[in-house]
Short mmCIF file of C-alpha atoms in Angstrom, two decimals:
data_model
loop_
_atom_site.label_atom_id
_atom_site.label_comp_id
_atom_site.label_asym_id
_atom_site.label_seq_id
_atom_site.Cartn_x
_atom_site.Cartn_y
_atom_site.Cartn_z
CA MET A 1 43.27 23.55 7.69
CA ALA A 2 43.93 19.29 7.95
CA ALA A 3 40.87 18.79 9.51
CA THR A 4 38.83 19.53 6.50
CA GLN A 5 41.44 17.44 4.46
CA LEU A 6 40.29 14.21 5.88
CA ASP A 7 37.83 12.05 3.89
CA TYR A 8 34.06 13.25 4.37
CA TYR A 9 33.24 9.60 4.37
CA GLN A 10 36.02 8.59 6.58
CA THR A 11 35.19 11.48 9.13
CA LEU A 12 30.95 10.41 9.35
CA GLU A 13 32.21 6.12 9.55
CA VAL A 14 30.24 5.50 6.67
CA SER A 15 30.69 3.80 3.19
CA ARG A 16 31.43 6.13 0.04
CA ASP A 17 28.01 4.57 -1.07
CA ALA A 18 25.65 5.50 2.13
CA ASP A 19 22.17 6.51 1.50
CA GLY A 20 20.71 9.62 3.08
CA ALA A 21 19.08 7.99 6.37
CA THR A 22 22.46 6.42 6.95
CA LEU A 23 24.69 9.62 6.48
CA LYS A 24 21.84 11.14 9.28
CA SER A 25 22.53 8.76 11.77
CA ALA A 26 25.82 8.42 11.47
CA TYR A 27 26.75 12.07 11.86
CA ARG A 28 23.67 12.26 14.54
CA LYS A 29 26.07 9.67 16.60
CA LEU A 30 28.96 11.28 16.10
CA ALA A 31 27.66 14.32 16.83
CA MET A 32 26.42 13.97 19.98
CA LYS A 33 29.62 12.11 21.07
CA PHE A 34 31.76 15.58 20.25
CA HIS A 35 29.39 17.80 20.94
CA PRO A 36 31.90 20.86 22.85
CA ASP A 37 28.88 20.98 25.33
CA ARG A 38 29.57 16.95 26.28
CA ASN A 39 33.19 17.53 25.95
CA PRO A 40 33.65 20.90 27.50
CA GLY A 41 37.49 21.84 27.54
CA ASP A 42 38.52 19.36 24.89
CA ALA A 43 39.61 20.78 21.54
CA GLY A 44 40.29 17.54 20.24
CA ALA A 45 36.26 17.18 20.38
CA GLU A 46 35.74 20.46 19.41
CA ALA A 47 37.47 19.46 16.06
CA ARG A 48 35.75 15.85 15.17
CA PHE A 49 32.45 18.13 15.93
CA LYS A 50 33.30 20.79 13.51
CA ALA A 51 34.83 18.05 11.17
CA CYS A 52 31.62 15.85 11.27
CA ASN A 53 29.47 19.17 10.52
CA GLU A 54 31.82 19.74 7.69
CA ALA A 55 31.10 16.37 6.09
CA TYR A 56 27.78 15.85 6.84
CA GLU A 57 26.64 19.60 5.35
CA CYS A 58 28.26 18.50 1.92
CA LEU A 59 27.10 15.24 1.82
CA LYS A 60 23.93 15.53 3.17
CA ASP A 61 23.54 17.33 -0.40
CA PRO A 62 23.45 15.74 -3.69
CA GLN A 63 24.44 18.38 -5.46
CA LYS A 64 27.64 18.99 -2.94
CA ARG A 65 27.83 15.16 -2.73
CA ALA A 66 28.70 14.51 -6.64
CA ALA A 67 31.05 17.41 -6.85
CA TYR A 68 32.75 15.70 -3.98
CA ASP A 69 32.73 12.37 -4.82
CA ARG A 70 34.15 13.26 -8.56
CA PHE A 71 36.63 16.34 -7.64
CA GLY A 72 37.19 15.53 -4.04
CA HIS A 73 37.97 18.59 -1.57
CA GLU A 74 39.16 20.29 -4.92
CA ALA A 75 35.45 20.53 -5.50
CA PHE A 76 35.00 23.52 -3.24
CA THR A 77 38.52 24.98 -3.99
CA GLN A 78 39.28 28.65 -5.51
CA GLY A 79 40.90 26.47 -8.71
CA MET A 80 37.14 24.77 -9.68
CA ASN A 81 35.47 28.49 -10.22
CA GLY A 82 35.62 28.60 -14.11
CA GLY A 83 38.47 26.99 -15.87
CA GLY A 84 38.13 23.93 -18.42
CA GLY A 85 37.71 19.93 -17.91
CA GLY A 86 33.83 20.31 -17.81
CA GLY A 87 33.94 22.07 -13.76
CA PHE A 88 31.24 20.27 -12.55
CA GLY A 89 29.36 18.75 -15.48
CA GLY A 90 28.83 14.92 -14.55
CA GLY A 91 27.65 15.97 -10.59
CA ARG A 92 24.22 17.75 -10.62
CA GLY A 93 21.01 15.71 -9.69
CA HIS A 94 18.05 18.23 -10.06
CA GLN A 95 15.62 17.79 -6.65
CA GLY A 96 12.37 20.17 -8.34
CA ASP A 97 10.82 20.79 -10.99
CA PHE A 98 12.49 24.08 -13.73
CA GLY A 99 8.96 26.01 -13.24
CA ASP A 100 9.26 27.25 -17.05
CA ILE A 101 11.07 27.77 -19.92
CA GLY A 102 12.81 31.16 -18.81
CA ASP A 103 13.82 28.63 -15.87
CA ILE A 104 15.00 26.17 -17.42
CA PHE A 105 17.49 28.20 -20.30
CA GLU A 106 18.72 30.25 -16.96
CA THR A 107 19.66 27.62 -15.41
CA ILE A 108 21.37 25.76 -18.39
CA PHE A 109 23.16 28.71 -19.80
CA GLY A 110 23.09 31.20 -16.73
CA SER A 111 23.65 34.53 -17.95
CA ALA A 112 25.43 33.47 -21.26
CA PHE A 113 22.70 34.53 -23.50
CA GLY A 114 22.57 38.22 -21.47
CA GLY A 115 20.33 37.34 -18.83
CA GLY A 116 21.92 39.29 -16.43
CA GLY A 117 19.58 38.12 -13.66
CA SER A 118 21.43 37.39 -10.09
CA ALA A 119 22.31 33.67 -9.67
CA ARG A 120 21.46 33.57 -6.17
CA GLN A 121 19.06 30.83 -5.47
CA GLN A 122 15.93 31.51 -3.20
CA GLN A 123 15.04 30.40 0.15
CA ARG A 124 14.09 26.95 -0.36
CA ARG A 125 10.45 26.19 0.82
CA GLY A 126 10.01 23.55 3.35
CA ALA A 127 8.92 19.82 2.12
CA ASP A 128 5.57 18.74 2.33
CA LEU A 129 4.99 16.05 4.07
CA ARG A 130 2.41 13.21 4.29
CA TYR A 131 0.31 11.48 7.30
CA ASP A 132 -2.41 8.66 6.85
CA MET A 133 -5.20 8.49 8.95
CA GLN A 134 -7.55 5.83 9.26
CA VAL A 135 -11.33 6.57 10.26
CA THR A 136 -14.74 4.52 10.24
CA LEU A 137 -17.60 4.92 8.15
CA GLU A 138 -19.41 6.42 10.92
CA GLU A 139 -16.81 8.88 11.45
CA ALA A 140 -16.96 9.58 7.55
CA PHE A 141 -20.56 10.34 8.05
CA ASP A 142 -20.87 12.43 10.51
CA GLY A 143 -17.51 14.00 10.40
CA LYS A 144 -15.30 14.86 13.18
CA SER A 145 -12.96 16.60 15.41
CA THR A 146 -9.33 14.83 16.22
CA GLU A 147 -6.45 15.76 16.90
CA ILE A 148 -3.19 14.32 16.08
CA GLU A 149 0.87 14.47 17.17
CA ILE A 150 3.61 14.15 14.53
CA GLU A 151 7.24 14.74 14.06
CA VAL A 152 8.24 17.24 12.12
CA SER A 153 11.40 19.93 11.71
CA GLN A 154 10.50 23.62 12.95
CA SER A 155 11.81 26.53 13.13
CA CYS A 156 14.97 26.25 15.64
CA GLU A 157 14.41 28.75 18.78
CA THR A 158 18.14 28.99 20.11
CA CYS A 159 19.00 29.96 16.57
CA ASP A 160 15.34 31.02 15.48
CA GLY A 161 16.10 29.46 12.01
CA SER A 162 19.49 31.29 11.06
CA GLY A 163 21.68 28.71 11.60
CA ALA A 164 24.05 30.28 13.09
CA THR A 165 24.71 30.67 16.97
CA PRO A 166 23.44 33.45 18.71
CA GLY A 167 25.77 36.58 18.34
CA THR A 168 27.07 35.30 15.18
CA GLY A 169 27.02 35.23 11.57
CA GLU A 170 27.00 34.34 8.03
CA ARG A 171 30.01 35.10 5.56
CA GLN A 172 30.32 35.69 2.34
CA CYS A 173 31.43 32.38 0.15
CA ASN A 174 34.87 32.28 -0.87
CA LEU A 175 34.16 29.87 -3.74
CA CYS A 176 31.56 31.70 -5.78
CA HIS A 177 32.33 35.53 -3.70
CA GLY A 178 28.73 35.80 -2.91
CA GLN A 179 27.31 35.09 -6.30
CA GLY A 180 25.33 31.75 -4.77
CA ALA A 181 26.62 30.26 -8.67
CA VAL A 182 29.57 29.40 -10.29
CA ARG A 183 30.74 28.50 -13.66
CA ALA A 184 32.23 25.96 -15.75
CA LYS A 185 33.21 26.05 -20.02
CA GLN A 186 31.03 23.03 -21.17
CA GLY A 187 32.20 22.86 -24.98
CA LEU A 188 31.61 26.41 -27.07
CA PHE A 189 28.98 27.22 -23.56
CA VAL A 190 29.51 28.61 -20.35
CA VAL A 191 27.43 26.64 -17.88
CA GLU A 192 25.99 28.24 -14.91
CA ARG A 193 25.04 25.94 -12.00
CA PRO A 194 24.34 26.33 -8.35
CA CYS A 195 27.20 26.71 -5.79
CA PRO A 196 28.15 23.58 -4.22
CA THR A 197 29.61 24.81 -1.77
CA CYS A 198 26.99 27.65 -0.21
CA GLY A 199 23.97 25.67 -2.04
CA GLY A 200 23.07 28.65 -4.21
CA ARG A 201 22.87 31.44 -0.55
CA GLY A 202 25.80 33.23 -1.73
CA SER A 203 27.13 32.80 2.30
CA VAL A 204 27.76 30.32 4.81
CA ILE A 205 27.68 30.18 8.01
CA GLU A 206 31.31 29.82 10.00
CA ASP A 207 29.76 29.34 13.23
CA PRO A 208 26.97 26.65 12.94
CA CYS A 209 24.24 26.32 15.77
CA GLY A 210 24.89 24.00 18.38
CA ASP A 211 21.10 22.74 18.30
CA CYS A 212 20.37 22.59 14.75
CA ARG A 213 24.38 21.97 13.81
CA GLY A 214 23.22 24.88 11.19
CA GLU A 215 19.91 23.81 9.22
CA GLY A 216 17.75 26.67 11.13
CA ARG A 217 15.45 23.96 11.91
CA VAL A 218 15.03 20.57 14.67
CA ASP A 219 12.65 17.88 14.52
CA GLN A 220 10.23 18.60 17.62
CA PRO A 221 6.93 16.48 18.26
CA GLN A 222 3.80 19.23 17.10
CA ALA A 223 0.30 18.48 18.58
CA LEU A 224 -2.30 19.22 15.49
CA SER A 225 -6.24 19.80 15.37
CA VAL A 226 -7.76 18.10 12.73
CA GLU A 227 -11.58 18.69 11.29
CA ILE A 228 -12.67 16.24 8.92
CA PRO A 229 -15.38 16.96 7.21
CA PRO A 230 -18.41 14.87 6.82
CA GLY A 231 -18.89 13.13 3.76
CA VAL A 232 -15.07 12.12 3.45
CA ASP A 233 -13.95 8.76 1.52
CA THR A 234 -10.88 6.94 0.80
CA GLY A 235 -8.12 9.34 -0.59
CA THR A 236 -10.01 12.15 0.02
CA ARG A 237 -7.00 14.75 0.99
CA ILE A 238 -7.21 17.58 4.21
CA ARG A 239 -4.74 20.34 3.46
CA LEU A 240 -3.04 21.70 6.91
CA SER A 241 -1.04 24.59 5.18
CA GLY A 242 2.09 25.96 6.94
CA LYS A 243 2.25 22.76 8.91
CA GLY A 244 4.79 21.37 7.18
CA GLU A 245 8.37 20.53 7.37
CA ALA A 246 10.03 24.05 8.60
CA GLY A 247 12.39 25.46 5.12
CA GLN A 248 15.79 26.05 5.82
CA ARG A 249 17.45 29.14 7.89
CA GLY A 250 13.98 31.04 8.01
CA ALA A 251 11.99 29.66 4.58
CA PRO A 252 8.32 29.46 4.68
CA SER A 253 6.96 26.32 5.88
CA GLY A 254 5.64 23.46 3.41
CA ASP A 255 1.91 21.96 4.23
CA LEU A 256 0.83 18.73 5.67
CA TYR A 257 -1.43 16.38 3.57
CA ILE A 258 -3.69 14.51 5.98
CA PHE A 259 -4.88 11.18 3.54
CA ILE A 260 -7.81 9.83 4.58
CA HIS A 261 -9.05 6.09 4.92
CA VAL A 262 -12.24 4.65 5.68
CA ARG A 263 -12.31 1.32 7.17
CA ASP A 264 -14.50 -1.21 5.77
CA HIS A 265 -17.63 -1.55 7.72
CA GLU A 266 -19.40 -5.35 8.42
CA VAL A 267 -23.21 -4.43 7.06
CA PHE A 268 -22.11 -1.67 4.20
CA MET A 269 -20.27 -1.21 1.44
CA ARG A 270 -19.46 2.12 -0.30
CA GLU A 271 -19.33 4.10 -3.50
CA GLY A 272 -19.04 7.22 -3.73
CA THR A 273 -21.69 8.71 -1.78
CA THR A 274 -24.09 5.37 -2.50
CA LEU A 275 -24.27 2.76 0.07
CA ALA A 276 -25.21 -0.54 -0.85
CA ALA A 277 -26.14 -3.53 2.17
CA ARG A 278 -27.58 -7.16 1.55
CA ILE A 279 -29.92 -7.62 3.31
CA PRO A 280 -31.41 -11.54 3.66
CA VAL A 281 -35.37 -11.93 4.02
CA SER A 282 -37.14 -15.67 4.30
CA PHE A 283 -38.28 -17.21 1.49
CA THR A 284 -42.62 -16.35 2.90
CA THR A 285 -41.75 -12.49 2.92
CA ALA A 286 -40.50 -13.15 -0.25
CA ALA A 287 -43.37 -14.82 -1.13
CA LEU A 288 -45.66 -13.14 0.22
CA GLY A 289 -44.63 -9.92 0.71
CA GLY A 290 -43.36 -7.35 3.63
CA SER A 291 -40.75 -4.88 5.35
CA VAL A 292 -37.29 -4.64 7.03
CA ASP A 293 -35.27 -2.10 8.82
CA ILE A 294 -32.06 -1.17 8.24
CA PRO A 295 -30.68 1.15 10.48
CA ASP A 296 -28.87 4.59 9.00
CA LEU A 297 -25.57 5.93 10.09
CA ASP A 298 -27.80 8.91 11.29
CA GLY A 299 -29.04 6.80 14.18
CA SER A 300 -32.29 6.75 12.44
CA THR A 301 -33.93 3.59 10.27
CA ASN A 302 -34.83 3.48 7.09
CA THR A 303 -38.24 0.65 6.61
CA VAL A 304 -37.52 -0.76 3.37
CA ASP A 305 -41.06 -2.80 1.68
CA ILE A 306 -40.62 -6.06 0.37
CA PRO A 307 -42.53 -6.47 -2.31
CA ALA A 308 -44.20 -10.21 -2.75
CA GLY A 309 -42.81 -12.40 -5.27
CA ILE A 310 -39.30 -10.68 -5.02
CA GLN A 311 -36.47 -13.15 -6.16
CA SER A 312 -32.68 -12.90 -5.09
CA GLY A 313 -30.61 -10.09 -6.37
CA LYS A 314 -33.28 -7.98 -6.81
CA GLN A 315 -31.96 -4.67 -6.17
CA LEU A 316 -34.25 -1.93 -4.31
CA ARG A 317 -33.27 2.01 -3.87
CA VAL A 318 -33.57 3.86 -0.93
CA ARG A 319 -33.37 7.75 -1.71
CA GLY A 320 -31.24 10.28 0.49
CA ALA A 321 -30.33 7.39 2.69
CA GLY A 322 -26.33 7.23 1.71
CA MET A 323 -23.35 8.97 2.39
CA PRO A 324 -23.34 13.09 2.58
CA VAL A 325 -21.93 14.89 0.03
CA LEU A 326 -18.68 15.89 0.32
CA GLN A 327 -18.55 19.72 0.94
CA GLY A 328 -22.32 20.02 -0.51
CA ARG A 329 -25.97 19.39 0.35
CA GLY A 330 -27.98 16.07 0.43
CA ARG A 331 -27.21 12.43 1.06
CA GLY A 332 -26.80 9.59 -1.79
CA ASP A 333 -28.46 6.95 -1.84
CA LEU A 334 -28.80 3.10 -0.70
CA VAL A 335 -29.28 -0.03 -2.66
CA VAL A 336 -30.37 -3.04 -0.42
CA GLU A 337 -29.83 -6.24 -2.50
CA ILE A 338 -32.22 -9.11 -1.20
CA ALA A 339 -30.90 -12.22 -0.70
CA VAL A 340 -33.95 -14.52 -0.33
CA GLU A 341 -33.13 -16.96 2.85
CA THR A 342 -34.37 -20.71 2.51
CA PRO A 343 -35.16 -22.70 5.44
CA THR A 344 -33.09 -25.65 6.76
CA LYS A 345 -34.65 -26.04 10.40
CA LEU A 346 -38.30 -27.17 9.74
CA SER A 347 -40.64 -28.64 11.92
CA ARG A 348 -42.71 -31.23 10.71
CA GLN A 349 -45.47 -29.18 11.01
CA GLN A 350 -44.15 -27.06 8.78
CA LYS A 351 -43.14 -29.32 6.52
CA ASP A 352 -46.34 -30.68 6.22
CA ILE A 353 -47.60 -27.48 5.48
CA LEU A 354 -44.93 -27.09 2.44
CA GLN A 355 -45.68 -30.35 0.86
CA GLN A 356 -49.27 -29.05 1.28
CA PHE A 357 -48.26 -26.33 -0.87
CA ARG A 358 -46.30 -28.20 -3.64
CA ASP A 359 -49.09 -31.08 -4.23
CA THR A 360 -51.01 -28.37 -5.12
CA GLU A 361 -48.35 -26.24 -7.38
CA THR A 362 -49.25 -26.27 -10.99
CA GLY A 363 -45.99 -24.50 -12.28
CA ASP A 364 -47.66 -21.36 -12.61
CA GLU A 365 -46.37 -19.40 -9.38
CA CYS A 366 -42.66 -20.50 -10.34
CA PRO A 367 -42.93 -19.14 -14.40
CA GLU A 368 -39.18 -18.58 -14.26
CA SER A 369 -38.69 -22.29 -13.65
CA LYS A 370 -41.45 -23.69 -15.64
CA GLY A 371 -39.82 -21.28 -18.67
CA PHE A 372 -36.94 -22.98 -17.91
CA PHE A 373 -37.31 -26.57 -17.82
CA SER A 374 -40.03 -25.87 -20.83
CA LYS A 375 -36.54 -24.68 -23.41
CA LEU A 376 -34.95 -28.21 -21.81
CA LYS A 377 -37.73 -30.34 -23.27
CA ASP A 378 -37.02 -28.49 -26.39
CA ALA A 379 -33.46 -28.61 -26.62
CA PHE A 380 -33.26 -31.91 -26.18
CA GLY A 381 -36.57 -33.02 -27.55
CA ALA A 382 -37.53 -34.77 -24.13
#
């Protein structure tokens, strides 16, 4: 038909270097504009709708697009099945892994070495999706149940995931005759590749579903319940099986992965299951000893004993006061780093008391200072 001979890029009103997102946006705009439901009885609009669908079905698929860019519409005619000229040699882009060495040889050489198996591709599983979730340190400590809403492709209810208008079906692909693959000669070898017209399925939809445009899936918001276990950390992944993108035409759905990001805390720093806090203490407490109370994330209080004569930078460890072990038992430790605070506002009486203390100093009270100045004297001969 004449409509199928129009340049696919012109049909979608995009440039030849348009990326996938641009193609999708242009197609959705035109499909909405020329949809038969919006233009009842308008044969021209219906023809444009079908032309847009045909163009997008080709250009959204990297293999089909590469073949079309190289050969134009001739890529999808009977004349390209076999023969010389390298066939589809330069136009294939791999989207996934080969799986194993047997798959590699089958993909490159097809049945040229007697593999004999069917070249028809299996239904492609839906893509895995990622969702980034921020939680507080308290939520990471306790765990929580929450609900998220994402927009994800789901099986089309109108066509029940088949991609075809209800009451219609698929027909055998005219290019590969239902084999799902085409062959082309490259040097001494006959290379078998997935059919660019049907994508390796062996069949094509004659009348695509108007709601999903033949995809068998539509984008819809979906509310999901998520259980955050105690002890999660930044980088923890939570897998929701089968909650990813729906597969094409009834294929299995992918998975949804929740990636956890724990927000910084005002008091505690975290490294694995260990919590750390820098606690200021007065110089009198540091000199005479004492204790400080530190709130625990579980709502209780940890009392930390401060030994007399402690110095800034000294670390004290409280066993079992850290974060829970993810999917395990027990808790990590709390590490308290002491910061001795020098007073900046003193009353006259306090100054007098400190002056009296200084007058009675012998140097033995601060052995580190005494040792340091002794080294200076020895070094400079003072």
